[in-house]
XYZ file of C-alpha atoms in Angstrom:
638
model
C 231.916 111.899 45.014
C 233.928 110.787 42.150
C 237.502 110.169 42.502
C 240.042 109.813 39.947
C 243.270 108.383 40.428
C 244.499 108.139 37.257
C 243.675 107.009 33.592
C 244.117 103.591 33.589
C 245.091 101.428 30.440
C 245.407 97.451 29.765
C 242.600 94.632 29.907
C 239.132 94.744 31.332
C 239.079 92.714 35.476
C 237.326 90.032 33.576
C 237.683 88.714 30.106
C 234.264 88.590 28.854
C 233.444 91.926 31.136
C 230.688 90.291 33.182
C 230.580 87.319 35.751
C 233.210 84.933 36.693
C 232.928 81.714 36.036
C 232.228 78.928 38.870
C 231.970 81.813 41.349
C 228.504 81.089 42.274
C 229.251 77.531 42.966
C 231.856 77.808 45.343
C 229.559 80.367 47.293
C 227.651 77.020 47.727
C 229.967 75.137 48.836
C 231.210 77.903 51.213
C 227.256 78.563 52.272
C 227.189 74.555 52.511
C 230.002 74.425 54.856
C 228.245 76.861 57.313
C 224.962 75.572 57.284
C 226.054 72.059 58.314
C 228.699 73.479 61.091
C 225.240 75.271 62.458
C 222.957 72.441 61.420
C 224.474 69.360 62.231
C 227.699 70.662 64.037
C 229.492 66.798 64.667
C 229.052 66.644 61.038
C 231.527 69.411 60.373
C 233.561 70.660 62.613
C 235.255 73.551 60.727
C 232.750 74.154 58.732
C 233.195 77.766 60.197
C 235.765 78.115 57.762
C 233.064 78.869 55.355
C 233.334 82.004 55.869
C 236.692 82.434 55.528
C 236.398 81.320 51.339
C 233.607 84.093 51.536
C 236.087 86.182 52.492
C 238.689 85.315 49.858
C 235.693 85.961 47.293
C 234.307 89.100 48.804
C 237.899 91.084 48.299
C 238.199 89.425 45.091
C 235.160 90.387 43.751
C 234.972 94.156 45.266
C 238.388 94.910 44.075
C 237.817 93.637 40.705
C 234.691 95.614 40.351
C 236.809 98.993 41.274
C 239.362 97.910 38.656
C 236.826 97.164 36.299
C 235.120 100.977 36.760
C 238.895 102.472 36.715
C 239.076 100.635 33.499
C 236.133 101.818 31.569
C 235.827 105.383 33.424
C 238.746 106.427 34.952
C 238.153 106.895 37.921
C 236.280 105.482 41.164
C 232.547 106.739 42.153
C 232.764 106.090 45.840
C 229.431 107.396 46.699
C 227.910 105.011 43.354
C 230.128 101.986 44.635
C 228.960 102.492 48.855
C 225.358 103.203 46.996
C 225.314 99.825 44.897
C 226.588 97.933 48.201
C 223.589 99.195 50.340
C 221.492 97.774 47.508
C 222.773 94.804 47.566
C 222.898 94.608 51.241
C 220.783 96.679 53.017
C 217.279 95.521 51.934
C 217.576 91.281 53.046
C 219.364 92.537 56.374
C 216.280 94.902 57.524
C 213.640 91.823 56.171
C 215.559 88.913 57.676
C 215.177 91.663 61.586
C 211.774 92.458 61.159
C 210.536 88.485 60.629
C 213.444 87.284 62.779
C 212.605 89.528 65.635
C 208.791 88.727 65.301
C 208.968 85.388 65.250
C 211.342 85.206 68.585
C 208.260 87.950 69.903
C 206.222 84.770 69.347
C 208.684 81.520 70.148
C 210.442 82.759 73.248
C 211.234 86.373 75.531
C 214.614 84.774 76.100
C 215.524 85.005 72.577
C 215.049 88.830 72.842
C 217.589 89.447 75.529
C 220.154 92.427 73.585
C 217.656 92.451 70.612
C 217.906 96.198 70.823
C 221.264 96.178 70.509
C 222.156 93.429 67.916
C 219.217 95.149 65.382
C 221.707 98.512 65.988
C 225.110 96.529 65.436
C 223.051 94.397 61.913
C 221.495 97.931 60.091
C 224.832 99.800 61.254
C 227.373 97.135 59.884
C 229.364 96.673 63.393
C 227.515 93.750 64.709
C 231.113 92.279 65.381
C 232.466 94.614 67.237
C 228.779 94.819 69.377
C 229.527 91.091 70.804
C 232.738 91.779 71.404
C 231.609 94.750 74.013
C 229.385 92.546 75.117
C 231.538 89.591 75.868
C 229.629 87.137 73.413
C 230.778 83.655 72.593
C 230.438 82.713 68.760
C 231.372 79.114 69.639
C 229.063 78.523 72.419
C 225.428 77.319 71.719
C 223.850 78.219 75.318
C 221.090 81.124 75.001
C 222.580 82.277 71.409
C 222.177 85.515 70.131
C 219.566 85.933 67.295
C 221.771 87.700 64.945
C 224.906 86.616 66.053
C 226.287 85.414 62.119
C 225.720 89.041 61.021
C 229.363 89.423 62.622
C 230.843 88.539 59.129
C 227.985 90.667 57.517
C 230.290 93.682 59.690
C 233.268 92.373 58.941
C 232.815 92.468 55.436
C 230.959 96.117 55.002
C 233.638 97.725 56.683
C 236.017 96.788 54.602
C 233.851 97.805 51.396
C 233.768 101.353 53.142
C 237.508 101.038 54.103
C 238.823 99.339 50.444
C 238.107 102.199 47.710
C 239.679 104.551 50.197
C 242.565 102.347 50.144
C 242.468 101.990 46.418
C 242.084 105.986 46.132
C 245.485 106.139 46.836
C 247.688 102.843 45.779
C 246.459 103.377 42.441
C 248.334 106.447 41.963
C 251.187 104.326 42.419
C 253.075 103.699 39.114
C 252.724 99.827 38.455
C 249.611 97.450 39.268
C 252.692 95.336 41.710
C 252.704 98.577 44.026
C 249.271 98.392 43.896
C 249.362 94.683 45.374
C 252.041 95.186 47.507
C 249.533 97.869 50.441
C 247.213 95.240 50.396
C 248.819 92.283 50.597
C 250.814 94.148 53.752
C 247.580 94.516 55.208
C 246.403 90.627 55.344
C 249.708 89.570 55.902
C 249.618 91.847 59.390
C 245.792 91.105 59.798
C 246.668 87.273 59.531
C 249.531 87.750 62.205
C 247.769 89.540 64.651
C 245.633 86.393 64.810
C 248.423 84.608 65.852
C 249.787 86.943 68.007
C 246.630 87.459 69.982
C 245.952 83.645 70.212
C 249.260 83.796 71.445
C 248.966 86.008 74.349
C 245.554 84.542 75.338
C 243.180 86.061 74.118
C 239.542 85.437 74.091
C 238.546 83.485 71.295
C 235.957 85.673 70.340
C 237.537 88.638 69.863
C 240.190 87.429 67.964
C 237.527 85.796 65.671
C 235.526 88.590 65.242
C 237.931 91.174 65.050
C 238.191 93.052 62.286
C 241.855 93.870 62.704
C 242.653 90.442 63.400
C 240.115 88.422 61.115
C 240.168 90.788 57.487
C 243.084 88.760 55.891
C 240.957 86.851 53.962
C 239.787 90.229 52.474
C 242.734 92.000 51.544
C 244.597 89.001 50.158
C 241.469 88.414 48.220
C 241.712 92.067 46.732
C 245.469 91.913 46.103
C 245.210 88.596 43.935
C 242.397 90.622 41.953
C 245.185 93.189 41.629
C 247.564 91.223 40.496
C 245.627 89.107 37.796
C 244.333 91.959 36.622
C 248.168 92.998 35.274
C 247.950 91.457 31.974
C 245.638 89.984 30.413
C 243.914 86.995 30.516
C 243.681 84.131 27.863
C 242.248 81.620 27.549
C 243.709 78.593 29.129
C 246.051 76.559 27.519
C 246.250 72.525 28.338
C 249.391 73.259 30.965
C 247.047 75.826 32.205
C 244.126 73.682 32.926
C 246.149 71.146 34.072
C 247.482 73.463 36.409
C 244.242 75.169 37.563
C 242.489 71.955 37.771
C 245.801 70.779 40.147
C 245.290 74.100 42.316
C 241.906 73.616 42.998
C 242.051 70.369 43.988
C 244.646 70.492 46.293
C 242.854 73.917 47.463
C 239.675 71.965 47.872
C 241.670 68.837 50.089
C 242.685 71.063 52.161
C 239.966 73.068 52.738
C 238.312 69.748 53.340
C 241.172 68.071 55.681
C 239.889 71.335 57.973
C 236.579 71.269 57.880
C 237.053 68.335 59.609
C 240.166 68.078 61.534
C 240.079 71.809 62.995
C 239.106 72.563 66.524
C 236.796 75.354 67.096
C 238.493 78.138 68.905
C 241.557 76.288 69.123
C 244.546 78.235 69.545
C 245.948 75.750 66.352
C 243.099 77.563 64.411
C 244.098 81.220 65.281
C 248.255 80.383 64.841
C 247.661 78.402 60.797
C 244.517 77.431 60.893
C 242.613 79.636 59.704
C 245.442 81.212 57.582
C 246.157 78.121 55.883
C 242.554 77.867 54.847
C 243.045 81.382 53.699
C 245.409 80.884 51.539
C 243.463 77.214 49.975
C 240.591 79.377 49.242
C 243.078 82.054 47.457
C 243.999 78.994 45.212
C 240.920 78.084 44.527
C 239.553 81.134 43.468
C 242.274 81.733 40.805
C 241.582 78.298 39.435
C 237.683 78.739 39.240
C 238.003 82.163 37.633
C 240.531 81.413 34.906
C 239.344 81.919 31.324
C 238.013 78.466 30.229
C 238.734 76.892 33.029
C 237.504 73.681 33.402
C 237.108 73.687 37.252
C 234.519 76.766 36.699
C 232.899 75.255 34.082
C 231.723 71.875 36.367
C 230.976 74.258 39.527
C 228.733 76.893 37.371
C 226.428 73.713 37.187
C 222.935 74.498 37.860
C 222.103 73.405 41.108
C 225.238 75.113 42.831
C 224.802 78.392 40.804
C 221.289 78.418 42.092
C 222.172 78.069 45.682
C 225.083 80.327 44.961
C 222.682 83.409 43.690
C 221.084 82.903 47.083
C 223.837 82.024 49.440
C 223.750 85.943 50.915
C 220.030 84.911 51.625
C 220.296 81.721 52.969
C 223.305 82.662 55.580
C 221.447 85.509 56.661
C 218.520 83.553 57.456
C 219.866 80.031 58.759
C 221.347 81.367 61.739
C 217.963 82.996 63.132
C 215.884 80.292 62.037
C 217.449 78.196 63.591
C 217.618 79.906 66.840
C 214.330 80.146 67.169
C 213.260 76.552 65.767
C 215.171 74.755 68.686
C 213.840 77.188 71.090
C 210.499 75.985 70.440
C 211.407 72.628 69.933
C 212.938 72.536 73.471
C 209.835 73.889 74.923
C 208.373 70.887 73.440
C 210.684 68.558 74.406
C 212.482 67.683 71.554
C 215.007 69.945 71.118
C 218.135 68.015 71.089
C 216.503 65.720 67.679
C 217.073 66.066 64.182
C 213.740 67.463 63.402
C 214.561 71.584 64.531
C 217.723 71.660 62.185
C 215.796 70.202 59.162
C 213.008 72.559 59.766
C 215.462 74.918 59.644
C 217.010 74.482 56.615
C 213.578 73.718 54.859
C 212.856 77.318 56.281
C 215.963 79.251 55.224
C 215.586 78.092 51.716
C 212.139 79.170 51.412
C 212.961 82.178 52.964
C 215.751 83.279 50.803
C 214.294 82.251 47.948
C 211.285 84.237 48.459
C 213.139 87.306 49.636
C 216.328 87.127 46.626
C 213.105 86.929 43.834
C 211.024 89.585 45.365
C 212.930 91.733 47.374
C 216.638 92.164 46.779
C 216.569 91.822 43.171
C 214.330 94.158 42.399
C 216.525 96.812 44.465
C 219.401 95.693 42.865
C 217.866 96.417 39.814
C 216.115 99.435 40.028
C 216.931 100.706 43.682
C 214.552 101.119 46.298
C 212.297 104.040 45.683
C 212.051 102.463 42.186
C 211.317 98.711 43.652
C 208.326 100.346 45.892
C 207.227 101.655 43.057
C 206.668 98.588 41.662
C 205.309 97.005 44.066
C 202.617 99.496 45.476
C 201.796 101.319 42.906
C 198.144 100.326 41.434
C 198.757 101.259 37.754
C 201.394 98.602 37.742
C 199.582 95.348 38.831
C 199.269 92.859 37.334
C 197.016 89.687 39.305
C 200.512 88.268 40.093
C 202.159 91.556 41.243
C 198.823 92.953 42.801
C 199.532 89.149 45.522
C 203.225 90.072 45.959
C 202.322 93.536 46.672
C 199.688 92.165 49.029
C 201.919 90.056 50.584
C 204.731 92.314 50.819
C 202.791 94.926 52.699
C 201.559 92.229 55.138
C 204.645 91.123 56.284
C 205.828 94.949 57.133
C 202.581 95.284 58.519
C 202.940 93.375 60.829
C 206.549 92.922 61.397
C 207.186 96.612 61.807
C 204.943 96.857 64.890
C 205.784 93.612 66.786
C 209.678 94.323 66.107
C 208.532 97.402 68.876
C 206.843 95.600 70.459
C 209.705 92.782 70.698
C 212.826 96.056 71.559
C 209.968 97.547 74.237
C 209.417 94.386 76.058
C 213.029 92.762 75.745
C 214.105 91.049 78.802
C 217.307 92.217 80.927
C 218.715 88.608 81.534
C 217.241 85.511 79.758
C 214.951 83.141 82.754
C 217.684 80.999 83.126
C 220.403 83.689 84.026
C 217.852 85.076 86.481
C 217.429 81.433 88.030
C 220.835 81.719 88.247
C 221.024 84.443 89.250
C 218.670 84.141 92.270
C 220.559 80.811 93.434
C 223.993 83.329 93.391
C 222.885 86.067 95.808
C 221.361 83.734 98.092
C 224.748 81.598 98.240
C 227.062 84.704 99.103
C 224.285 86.160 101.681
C 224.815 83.014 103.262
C 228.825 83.481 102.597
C 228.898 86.706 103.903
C 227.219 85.757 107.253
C 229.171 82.441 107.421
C 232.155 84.729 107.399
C 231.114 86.998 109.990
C 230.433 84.530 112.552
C 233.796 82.460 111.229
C 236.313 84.343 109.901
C 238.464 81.812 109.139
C 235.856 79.614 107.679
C 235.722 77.606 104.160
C 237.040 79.635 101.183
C 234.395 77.284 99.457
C 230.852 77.727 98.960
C 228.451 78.482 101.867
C 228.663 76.827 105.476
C 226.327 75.758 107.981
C 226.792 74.980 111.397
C 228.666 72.271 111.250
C 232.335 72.407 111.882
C 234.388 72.957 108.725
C 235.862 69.249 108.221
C 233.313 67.641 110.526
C 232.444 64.027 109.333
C 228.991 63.995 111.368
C 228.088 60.983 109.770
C 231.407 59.539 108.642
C 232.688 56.178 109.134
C 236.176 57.216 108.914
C 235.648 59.011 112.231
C 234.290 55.794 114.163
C 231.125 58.297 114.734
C 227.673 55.952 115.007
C 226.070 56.297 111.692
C 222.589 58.733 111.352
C 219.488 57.102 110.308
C 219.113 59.816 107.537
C 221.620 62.751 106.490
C 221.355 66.214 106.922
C 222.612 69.385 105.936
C 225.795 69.534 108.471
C 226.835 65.927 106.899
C 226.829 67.223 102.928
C 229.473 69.151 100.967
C 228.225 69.596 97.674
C 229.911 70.578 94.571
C 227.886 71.374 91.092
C 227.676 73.675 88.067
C 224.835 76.279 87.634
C 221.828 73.887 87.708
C 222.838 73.083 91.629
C 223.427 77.026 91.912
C 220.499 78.114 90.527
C 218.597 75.078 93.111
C 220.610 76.427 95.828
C 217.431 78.233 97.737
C 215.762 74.939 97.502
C 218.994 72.716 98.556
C 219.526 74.945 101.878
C 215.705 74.903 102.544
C 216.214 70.962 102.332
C 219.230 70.877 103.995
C 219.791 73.517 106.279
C 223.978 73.944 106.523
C 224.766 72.104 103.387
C 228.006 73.686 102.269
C 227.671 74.163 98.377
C 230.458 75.241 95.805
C 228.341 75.973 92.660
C 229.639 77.942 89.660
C 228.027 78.111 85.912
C 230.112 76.629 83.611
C 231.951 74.130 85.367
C 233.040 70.486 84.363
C 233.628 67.700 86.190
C 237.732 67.944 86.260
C 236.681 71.072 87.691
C 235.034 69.576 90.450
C 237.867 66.658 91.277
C 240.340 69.716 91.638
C 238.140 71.704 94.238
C 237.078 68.151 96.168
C 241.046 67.811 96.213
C 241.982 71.085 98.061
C 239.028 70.681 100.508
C 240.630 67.155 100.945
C 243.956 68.400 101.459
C 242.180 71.109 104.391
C 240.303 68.687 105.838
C 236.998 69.946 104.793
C 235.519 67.468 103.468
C 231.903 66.130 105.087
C 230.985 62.687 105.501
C 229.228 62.940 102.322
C 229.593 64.168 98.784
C 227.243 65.257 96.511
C 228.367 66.045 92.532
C 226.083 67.804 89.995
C 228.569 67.908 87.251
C 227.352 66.661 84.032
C 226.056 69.352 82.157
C 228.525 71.374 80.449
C 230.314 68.297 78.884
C 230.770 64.500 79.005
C 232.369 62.608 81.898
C 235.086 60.573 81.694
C 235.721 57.056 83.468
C 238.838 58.684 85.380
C 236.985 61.933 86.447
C 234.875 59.479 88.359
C 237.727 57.381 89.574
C 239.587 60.386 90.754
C 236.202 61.742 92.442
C 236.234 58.537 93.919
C 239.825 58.496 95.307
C 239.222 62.102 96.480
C 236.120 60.429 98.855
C 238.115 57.578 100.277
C 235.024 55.924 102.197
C 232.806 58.759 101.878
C 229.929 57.361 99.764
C 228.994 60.193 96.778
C 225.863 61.340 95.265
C 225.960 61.858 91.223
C 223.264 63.844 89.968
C 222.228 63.118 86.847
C 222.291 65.677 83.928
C 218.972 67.367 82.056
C 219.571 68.977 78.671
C 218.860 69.431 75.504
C 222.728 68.513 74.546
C 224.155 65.404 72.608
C 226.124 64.323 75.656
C 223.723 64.318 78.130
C 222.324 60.578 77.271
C 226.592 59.646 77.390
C 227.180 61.334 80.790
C 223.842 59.627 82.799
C 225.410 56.360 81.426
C 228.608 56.644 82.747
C 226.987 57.872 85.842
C 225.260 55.227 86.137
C 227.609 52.350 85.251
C 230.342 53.828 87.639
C 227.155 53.534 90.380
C 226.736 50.020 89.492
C 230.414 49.209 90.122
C 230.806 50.858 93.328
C 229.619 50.416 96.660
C 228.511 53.452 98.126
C 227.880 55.345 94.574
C 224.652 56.579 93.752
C 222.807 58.400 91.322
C 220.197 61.301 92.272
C 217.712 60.590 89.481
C 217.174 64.706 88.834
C 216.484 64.142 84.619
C 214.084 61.353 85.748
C 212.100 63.498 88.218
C 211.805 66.929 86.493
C 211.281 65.268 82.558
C 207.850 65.324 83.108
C 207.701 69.284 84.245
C 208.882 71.908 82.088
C 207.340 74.607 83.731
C 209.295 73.717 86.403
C 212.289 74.804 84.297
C 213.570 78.484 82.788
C 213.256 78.402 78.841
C 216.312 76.684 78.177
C 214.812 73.497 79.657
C 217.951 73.224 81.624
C 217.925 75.627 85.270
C 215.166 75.056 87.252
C 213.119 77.593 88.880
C 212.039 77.397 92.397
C 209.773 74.424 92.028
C 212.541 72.889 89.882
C 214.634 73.593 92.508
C 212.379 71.480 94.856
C 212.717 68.576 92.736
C 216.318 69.126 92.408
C 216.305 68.453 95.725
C 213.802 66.008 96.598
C 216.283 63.771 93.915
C 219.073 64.246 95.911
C 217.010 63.079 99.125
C 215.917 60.173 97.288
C 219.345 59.218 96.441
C 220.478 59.792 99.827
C 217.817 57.588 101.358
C 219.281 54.675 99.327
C 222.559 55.123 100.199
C 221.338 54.412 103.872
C 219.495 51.037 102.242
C 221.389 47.676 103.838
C 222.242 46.984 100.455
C 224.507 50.254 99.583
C 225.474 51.094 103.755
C 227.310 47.992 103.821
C 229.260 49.093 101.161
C 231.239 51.927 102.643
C 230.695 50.747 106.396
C 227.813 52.727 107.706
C 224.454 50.621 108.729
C 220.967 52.084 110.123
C 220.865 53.004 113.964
């Protein structure tokens, strides 16, 4: 389907009718940013904002490739342009799912949870609007999808579908400024729609992957093409470098300043953010891509221009990768080191080099009945194609069948949802038939038989101290690790009262601990499992403390694969040390050396995790009861 718009006159997109200079290079730099927000995320921040300068690029790019066929045809081939873009696209998507989805067959059933889905939302181009239905998080790194970066992959392929429509009619418009002016409307209204949903609270996710509210970068991109492509281009005078050279440094320093400074899912980063990184990249490209320019002559070095040619590659494949590395480095205990993000990287390079030489070019040059061609047909081998060919088939050969195998045999919920899972029904059974006998019990958690505010074992209450504590003496408040050990707790404890939820911190916990207070339903003791969704602060602990008056508290420990964990057991344990009547449950101690005990995040215990969940929290109540810590808050052995 050819369209033709018009016969267009003036100068070619590009000067020299080919590449743009220092192009490649700032894809590695952009490619760079992302890899180390994945890799080594405290090292970068924002380096999400990546793919924002792809962005910028891609609409640059695309809309200066339909100039440049209006200029030497005519017209616009949209079935040739949507045919070159599956070329270029299509092929590394459907190798990076079949190896991707093979090797999580092999490292972990967890990582398969959805697969079905996400290889439907990457091959279809709406991966973006797939997480969104399914309420994914982009910035959360708990149970990640596998191909949760093709989002942008989406993103971007709708708008090459959407763009030459667009262009189909605003270049019947009279001047190349009218042509500008459509798109330029629609990033300016894509950017603010960002805002505005940030605004009214919005999830985070959808505004980010959103392709209403995230395409800015896109369409600004394509009208700066338009409007450098007005007149043409010389080569730069010494003003003009000076000035380029000006633009893209203060383009790069800014793009810099938020890389570091900007908060992931910030509502900051929806209102400017991510538009003033926008519009850094904009200047940027129009200094790199000016005839001559100096800036594109020192980023077209080597090095960068060869990660550049392979930055499609190596974002595709980092994200997977690395997925799947730390899921089997967590198995092995090791999880949280530097080791699974270097193997990772080592990986994705390897992998996209192999697959840009061997796979993608070739259909970009010839297309893909002409690339199998090459490679399977005999009277073309050569010894060295005759190996590729070989190799070639053996991946698919495999790959093809355990990617079936890997959709077929996909999981509902990931092991650690179900131990979670199992911990939730049994705590609002035992709701449910606390409220029938009580209707006007606890709104928190699930009772025993012990009266709600009852301080069995309390000092407060002049009561004569137990010689050990049980169930009707312990309100205990945790995150999902204590709900998914809830079976276990209640088997321990019969009539604990427990308020577990996944996902909670420990300012969380000080707020429920201060309503019960204010009720008067607060036991003689507390328990608090609250250290594994973030660090804890000194006056989280102080307040907990307050909350308790005399009541002496159990801490658990955390157990995870996270870079705060090893921060929140110390301040656990240093708060213990100062306080009388503080102690620690030792639960990372007593379940490191089991991780079969644990689902395959190495983080919710199953049933016999569970046990030692709660065998920790005997232990620590046990030495509460010592002479040493019962003199501390007034309670000595009967």
């Amino acid at each position: 389907m050819s369209v033709s718009p018009l016969r267009a006159t003036g100068a070619p997109v590009s000067p020299r009718g080919g590449r743009f200079g220092g192009l490649d290079g700032l894809r590695a730099i952009a490619v760079g940013m992302v890899l180390v927000y994945h890799l080594f995320p405290k090292a970068l921040p924002g380096g999400f904002l990546g793919v924002d300068v792809f962005f910028v690029m891609s609409g640059f790019l695309i809309t200066s490739l339909l100039l440049r066929e209006l200029e030497g045809t005519g017209r616009i081939d949209l079935l040739a342009f949507w045919r070159r873009r599956a070329r270029r696209l299509l092929p590394a998507v459907a190798l990076v799912v079949l190896v991707s989805t093979s090797l999580a067959l092999a490292a972990s059933r967890d990582l398969l949870v959805g697969v079905a889905q996400q290889i439907a939302g990457a091959l279809l181009f709406v991966s973006n609007w797939v997480f969104i239905a399914n309420g994914s998080d982009y910035f959360a790194r708990d149970a990640p999808e596998l191909f949760r970066n093709f989002w942008s992959l989406a993103l971007e392929e709708q708008f090459y579908i959407v763009l030459p429509l667009i262009a189909v009619l605003v270049f019947r418009l009279r001047s190349r400024l009218t042509w500008a002016i459509p798109l330029a409307a629609l990033g300016v209204g894509s950017a603010f729609l960002m805002a505005a949903l940030a605004n009214a609270g919005a999830e985070p996710t959808r505004i980010y992957f959103g392709s209403d509210s995230h395409s800015f970068g896109l369409f600004l991109g394509a009208a700066m093409a338009v409007l450098l492509s007005a007149r043409a281009q010389r080569t730069l005078s010494r003003a003009g470098q000076v000035a380029s050279v000006s633009v893209a440094v203060a383009g790069f320093a800014v793009l810099g300043y938020l890389a570091f400074a900007l908060q992931e899912a910030s509502e900051a980063s929806f209102a400017w953010g991510f538009q003033l990184a926008t519009v850094a990249a904009l200047g940027v490209v129009w200094a790199v891509t000016r005839e001559g320019a100096i800036v594109g002559r020192l980023l077209d070095v080597a090095p960068l221009r060869w990660v550049g040619e392979r930055s499609y590659g190596i974002y595709l494949w980092h994200w997977p990768l690395l997925v799947i590395t730390v899921s089997v480095a967590t198995s092995a205990g090791f999880g949280n080191s530097w080791i699974p993000p270097v193997i990772a990287l080592a990986l994705t390079i390897l992998f996209a080099a192999l697959s840009y030489r061997f796979v993608e070019q070739p259909v970009r040059r010839v297309g893909l009945r002409g690339a199998l061609i090459r490679w399977f047909s005999p009277r073309n081998y050569t010894p060295r194609r005759k190996r590729v060919s070989i190799g070639l088939a053996a991946v698919l050969a495999v790959t093809f069948p355990l990617t079936g195998v890997a959709v077929a045999i996909a999981p509902e919920r990931t092991s650690s949802a179900d131990s979670i899972l199992r911990g939730q029904k049994q705590l609002e059974a035992d709701k449910s038939a606390a409220g029938d006998q009580d209707p006007e019990g606890s709104d928190h958690g699930a009772t025993g038989d012990a009266e709600p505010g009852s301080d069995s074992a309390g000092a407060e209450q002049g009561a004569a101290p137990a010689a050990t504590f049980e169930g009707r003496d312990i309100t205990a408040v945790g995150d999902s690790v204590m709900l998914a050990s809830y079976p276990e707790l209640t088997e321990a404890f019969p009539g604990i009262e427990v308020d577990a939820a996944v996902s909670r911190g420990i300012w969380a916990g000080v707020e429920i601990l201060q309503d019960m207070a204010a009720r008067g339903a607060l036991r003689s003791v507390i328990v608090v499992g609250l250290g594994t969704n973030g660090p804890v602060e000194p006056e989280a602990l102080t307040a907990l403390r307050e909350v308790a008056g005399s009541r002496p508290i159990v801490f658990v420990d955390a157990h995870a694969e996270r870079d705060w964990i090893p921060g929140v057991n110390e301040e656990l344990n240093a708060f213990a040390a100062a306080n009388r009547g503080v102690v620690v449950a030792k639960w990372d101690a007593s379940v490191a050396g089991t991780p079969e005990f644990l689902a395959e995040d190495g983080i919710h215990p199953g049933p016999e995790g569970g046990e030692v969940y709660a065998g920790a929290i005997r232990a620590a109540l046990d030495e509460l009861l010592s002479p040493a810590e019962a003199t501390g808050w007034g309670v000595g052995r009967r």
